[in-house]
Coordinates of C-alpha atoms in Angstrom, one line a residue:
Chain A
X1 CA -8.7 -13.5 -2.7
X2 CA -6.7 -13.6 -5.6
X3 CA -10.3 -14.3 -7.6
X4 CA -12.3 -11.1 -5.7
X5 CA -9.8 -8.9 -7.0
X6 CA -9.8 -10.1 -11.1
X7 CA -13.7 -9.8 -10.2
X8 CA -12.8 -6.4 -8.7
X9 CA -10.7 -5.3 -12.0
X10 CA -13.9 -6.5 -14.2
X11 CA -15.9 -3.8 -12.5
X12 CA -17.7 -6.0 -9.4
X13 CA -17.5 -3.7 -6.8
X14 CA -19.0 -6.3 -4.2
X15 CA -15.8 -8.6 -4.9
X16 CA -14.0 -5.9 -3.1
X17 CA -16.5 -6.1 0.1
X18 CA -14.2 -9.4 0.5
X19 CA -11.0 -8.6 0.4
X20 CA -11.9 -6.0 2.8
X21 CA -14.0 -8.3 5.2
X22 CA -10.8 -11.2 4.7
X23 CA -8.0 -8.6 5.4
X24 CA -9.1 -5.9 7.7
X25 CA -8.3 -7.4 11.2
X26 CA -5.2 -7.9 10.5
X27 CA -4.8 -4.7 8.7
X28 CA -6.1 -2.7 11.6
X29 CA -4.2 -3.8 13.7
X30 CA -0.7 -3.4 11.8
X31 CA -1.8 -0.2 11.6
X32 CA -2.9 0.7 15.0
X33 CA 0.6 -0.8 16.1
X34 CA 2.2 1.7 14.2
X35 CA -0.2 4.6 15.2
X36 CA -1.5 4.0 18.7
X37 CA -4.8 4.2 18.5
X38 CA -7.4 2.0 16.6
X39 CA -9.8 5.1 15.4
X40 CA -6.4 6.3 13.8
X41 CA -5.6 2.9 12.4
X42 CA -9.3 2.5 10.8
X43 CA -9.3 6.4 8.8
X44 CA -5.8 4.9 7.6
X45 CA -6.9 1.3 6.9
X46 CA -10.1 2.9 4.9
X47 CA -7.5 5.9 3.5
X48 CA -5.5 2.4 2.0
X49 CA -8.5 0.4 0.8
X50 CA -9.9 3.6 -1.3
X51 CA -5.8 3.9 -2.8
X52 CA -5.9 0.1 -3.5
X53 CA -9.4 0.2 -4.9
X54 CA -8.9 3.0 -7.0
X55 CA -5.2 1.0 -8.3
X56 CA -7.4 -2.0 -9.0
X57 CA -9.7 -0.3 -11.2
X58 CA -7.1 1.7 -13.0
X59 CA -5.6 -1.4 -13.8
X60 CA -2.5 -0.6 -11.7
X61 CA -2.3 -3.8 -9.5
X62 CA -0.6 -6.2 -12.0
X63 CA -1.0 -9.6 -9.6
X64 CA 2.9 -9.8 -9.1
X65 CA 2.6 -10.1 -5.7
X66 CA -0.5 -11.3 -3.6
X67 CA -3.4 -9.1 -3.1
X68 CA -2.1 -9.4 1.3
X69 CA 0.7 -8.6 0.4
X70 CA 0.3 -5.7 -1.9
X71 CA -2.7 -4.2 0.6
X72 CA 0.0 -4.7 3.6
X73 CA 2.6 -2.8 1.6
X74 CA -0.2 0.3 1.3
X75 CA -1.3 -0.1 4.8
X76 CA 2.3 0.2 5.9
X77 CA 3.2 3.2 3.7
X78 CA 0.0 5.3 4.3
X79 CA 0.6 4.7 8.2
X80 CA 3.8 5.6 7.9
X81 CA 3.0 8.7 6.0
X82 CA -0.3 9.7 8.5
X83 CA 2.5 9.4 11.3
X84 CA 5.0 11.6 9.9
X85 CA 2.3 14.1 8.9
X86 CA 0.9 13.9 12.4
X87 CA 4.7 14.4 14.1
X88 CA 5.0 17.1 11.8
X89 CA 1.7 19.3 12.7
X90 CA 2.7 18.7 16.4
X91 CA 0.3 16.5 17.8
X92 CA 2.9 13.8 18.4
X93 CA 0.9 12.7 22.0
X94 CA -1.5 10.2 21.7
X95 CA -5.2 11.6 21.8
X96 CA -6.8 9.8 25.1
X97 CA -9.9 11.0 23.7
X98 CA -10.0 8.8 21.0
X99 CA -8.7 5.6 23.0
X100 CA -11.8 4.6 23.8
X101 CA -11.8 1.4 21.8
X102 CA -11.4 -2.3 22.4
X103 CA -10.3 -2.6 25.9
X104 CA -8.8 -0.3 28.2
X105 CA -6.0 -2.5 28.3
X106 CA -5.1 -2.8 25.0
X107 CA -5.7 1.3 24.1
X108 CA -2.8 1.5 26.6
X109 CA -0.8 -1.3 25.1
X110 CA -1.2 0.4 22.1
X111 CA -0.4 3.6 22.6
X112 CA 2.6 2.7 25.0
X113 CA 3.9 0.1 22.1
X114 CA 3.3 2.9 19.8
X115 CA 5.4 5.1 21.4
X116 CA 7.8 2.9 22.3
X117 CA 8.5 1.8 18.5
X118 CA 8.7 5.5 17.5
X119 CA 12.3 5.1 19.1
X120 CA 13.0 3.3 15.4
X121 CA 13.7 4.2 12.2
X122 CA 10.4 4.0 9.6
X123 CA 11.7 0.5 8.3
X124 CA 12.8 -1.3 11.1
X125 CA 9.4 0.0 12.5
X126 CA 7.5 -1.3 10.0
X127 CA 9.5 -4.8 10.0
X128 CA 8.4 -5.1 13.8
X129 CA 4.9 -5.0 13.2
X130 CA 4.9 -7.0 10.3
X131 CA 6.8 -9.4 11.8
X132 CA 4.5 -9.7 14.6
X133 CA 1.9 -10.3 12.3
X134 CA 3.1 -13.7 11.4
X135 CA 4.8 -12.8 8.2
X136 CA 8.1 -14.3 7.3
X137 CA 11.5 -12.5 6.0
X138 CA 10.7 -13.0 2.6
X139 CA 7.0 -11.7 2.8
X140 CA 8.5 -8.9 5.2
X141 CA 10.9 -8.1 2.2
X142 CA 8.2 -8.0 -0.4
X143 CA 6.4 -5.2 1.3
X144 CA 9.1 -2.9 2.3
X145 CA 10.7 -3.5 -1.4
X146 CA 14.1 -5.4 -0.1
X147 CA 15.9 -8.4 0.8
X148 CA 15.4 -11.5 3.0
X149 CA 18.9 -10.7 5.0
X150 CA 17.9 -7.1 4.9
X151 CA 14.7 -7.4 6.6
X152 CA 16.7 -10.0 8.9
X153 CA 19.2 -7.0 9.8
X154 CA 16.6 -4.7 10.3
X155 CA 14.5 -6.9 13.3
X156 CA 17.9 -7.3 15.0
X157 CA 18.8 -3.6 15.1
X158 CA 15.5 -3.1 16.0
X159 CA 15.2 -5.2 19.2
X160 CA 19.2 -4.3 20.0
X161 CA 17.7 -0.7 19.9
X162 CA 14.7 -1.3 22.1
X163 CA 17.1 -3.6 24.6
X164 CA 19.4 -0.5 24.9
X165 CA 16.7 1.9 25.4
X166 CA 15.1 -0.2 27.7
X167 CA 18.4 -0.9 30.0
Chain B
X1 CA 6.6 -3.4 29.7
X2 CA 8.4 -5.2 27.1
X3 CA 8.3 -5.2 23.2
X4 CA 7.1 -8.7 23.5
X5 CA 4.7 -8.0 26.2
X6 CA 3.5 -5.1 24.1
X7 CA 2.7 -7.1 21.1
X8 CA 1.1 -9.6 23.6
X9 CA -1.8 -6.9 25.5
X10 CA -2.7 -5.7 21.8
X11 CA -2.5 -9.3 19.3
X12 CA -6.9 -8.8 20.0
X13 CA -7.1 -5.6 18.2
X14 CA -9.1 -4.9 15.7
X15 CA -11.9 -3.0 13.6
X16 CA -14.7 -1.9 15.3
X17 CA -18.3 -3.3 14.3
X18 CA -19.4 -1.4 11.0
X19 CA -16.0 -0.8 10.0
X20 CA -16.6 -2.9 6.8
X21 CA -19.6 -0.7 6.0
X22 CA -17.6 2.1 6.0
X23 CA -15.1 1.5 3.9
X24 CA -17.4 0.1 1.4
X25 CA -19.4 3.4 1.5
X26 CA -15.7 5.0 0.8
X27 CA -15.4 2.5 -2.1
X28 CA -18.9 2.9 -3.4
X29 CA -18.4 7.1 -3.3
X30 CA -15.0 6.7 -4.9
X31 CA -17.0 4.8 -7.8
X32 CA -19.4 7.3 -8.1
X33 CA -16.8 9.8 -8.5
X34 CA -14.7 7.8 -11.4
X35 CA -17.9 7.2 -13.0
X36 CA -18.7 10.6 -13.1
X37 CA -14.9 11.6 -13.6
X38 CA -15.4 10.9 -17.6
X39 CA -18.6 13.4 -18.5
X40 CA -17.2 16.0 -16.3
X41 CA -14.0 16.3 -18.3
X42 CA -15.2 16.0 -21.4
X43 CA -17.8 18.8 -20.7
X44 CA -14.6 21.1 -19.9
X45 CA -13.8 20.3 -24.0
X46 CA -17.5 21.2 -25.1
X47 CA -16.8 24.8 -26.1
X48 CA -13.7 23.9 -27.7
X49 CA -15.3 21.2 -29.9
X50 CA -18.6 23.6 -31.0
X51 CA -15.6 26.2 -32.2
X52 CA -13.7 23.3 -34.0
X53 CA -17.0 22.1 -35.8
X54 CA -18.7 25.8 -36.5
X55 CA -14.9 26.3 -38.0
X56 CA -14.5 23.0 -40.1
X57 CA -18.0 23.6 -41.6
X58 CA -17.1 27.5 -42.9
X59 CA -13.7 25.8 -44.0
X60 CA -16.2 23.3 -45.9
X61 CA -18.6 25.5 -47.2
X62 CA -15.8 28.2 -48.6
X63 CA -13.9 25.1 -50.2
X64 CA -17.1 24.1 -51.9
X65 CA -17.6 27.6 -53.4
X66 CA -14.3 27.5 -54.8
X67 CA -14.2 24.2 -56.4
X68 CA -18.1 25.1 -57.9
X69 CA -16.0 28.7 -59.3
X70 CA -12.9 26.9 -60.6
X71 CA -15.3 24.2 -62.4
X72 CA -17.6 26.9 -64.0
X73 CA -14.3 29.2 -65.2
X74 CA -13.1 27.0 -68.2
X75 CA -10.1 28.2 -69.4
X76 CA -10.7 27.3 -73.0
X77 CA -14.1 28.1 -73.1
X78 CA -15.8 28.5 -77.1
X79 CA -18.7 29.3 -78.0
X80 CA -20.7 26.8 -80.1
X81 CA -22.4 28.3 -82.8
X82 CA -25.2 26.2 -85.0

């Protein structure tokens, strides 16, 4: 991936088709996790890929950190953002309209886990749904921009909050 | 349902079919539009640079003029008679 994207910075826009076709499960789903809804999660995901694209071409993505890890770090932000912006204008229940994707099943695990995770602060939000992702503390850390032990802190308040809420 | 349980019922989601596509067509318009970024902005400076030009050649043309007048003015000009 590392390759598509110095192919990407050259000007080979098909390199990018890659890293979007490598990435985007994964992607999506972090991001529907954190919005309760796939449609959502996709106009976000594609919202991220245009930033990142744009970065890349600009000569902005310097290759400190992996390409995953620097596209996770957008997803999480622009998520993050779209929710706050959604909150904000009031429309804070999940559309059933647009949950018609995947199955029904998992549009309600979505949107219940969504709301359920909204209990959180941003960060220890984000750490939950990066950690269930498969990403370790140090990876975790490299997205939200701080330490191993903090990330570590953040996934126990997180699940002491839920356990409290829940009981 | 718990946190776990959650995380569980949705581990299968993902894009739906065409998603790709569409993100590429994002890409591919977000190309167009820093391609034609460049030529738009510099059209903005057009006017600008035909006023700096039509200016630098008067400025050109005068300082000619006077540099032809201060070389035909001799100061110690005589007249050579045979």
């Amino acid at each position: 991936m590392e390759d598509a994207a110095r192919r990407v910075q050259r000007g080979d826009v098909s390199a990018f088709r890659e890293i979007v076709e490598a990435t985007s499960a994964r992607l999506v789903r972090l991001s529907a996790r954190i919005m309760g809804s796939v449609a959502e999660a996709e106009d976000v995901v594609q919202d991220a890929y245009v930033k990142a694209y744009r970065a890349m071409v600009a000569g902005q993505f310097d290759a400190r950190s992996r390409v995953e890890t620097w596209l996770h770090r957008i997803v999480v932000n622009t998520s993050v953002d779209a929710k706050r912006k959604r909150t904000r204008a009031r429309e804070d229940a999940i559309d059933s309209s647009r949950g018609q994707e995947g199955t029904a099943e998992s549009a309600v695990a979505l949107a219940e886990l969504a709301k359920m995770l909204d209990a959180l602060p941003e960060d220890q939000r984000s750490a939950i749904v990066l950690k269930a992702e498969g990403m370790s503390a140090t990876e975790i850390g490299e997205v939200l921009g701080c330490s191993e032990g903090a990330v570590e802190q953040k996934l126990v308040r997180a699940r002491a909050t839920l356990r409290e809420r829940r009981n | 349902m718990d946190l776990d349980e959650l995380l569980e019922k949705t581990k299968d989601v993902g894009p739906r079919n065409g998603f790709s596509e569409r993100v590429m067509h994002a890409v591919e318009g977000e190309r167009v539009g820093l391609l034609t970024f460049v030529p738009r902005a510099s059209k903005r400076f057009v006017p600008v640079a035909a006023i700096a030009a039509a200016a630098a050649i008067v400025w050109a043309v005068t300082a000619v003029r006077d540099a032809d007048d201060a070389t035909a003015t001799s100061d110690d000009s005589a007249e050579v008679e045979w």
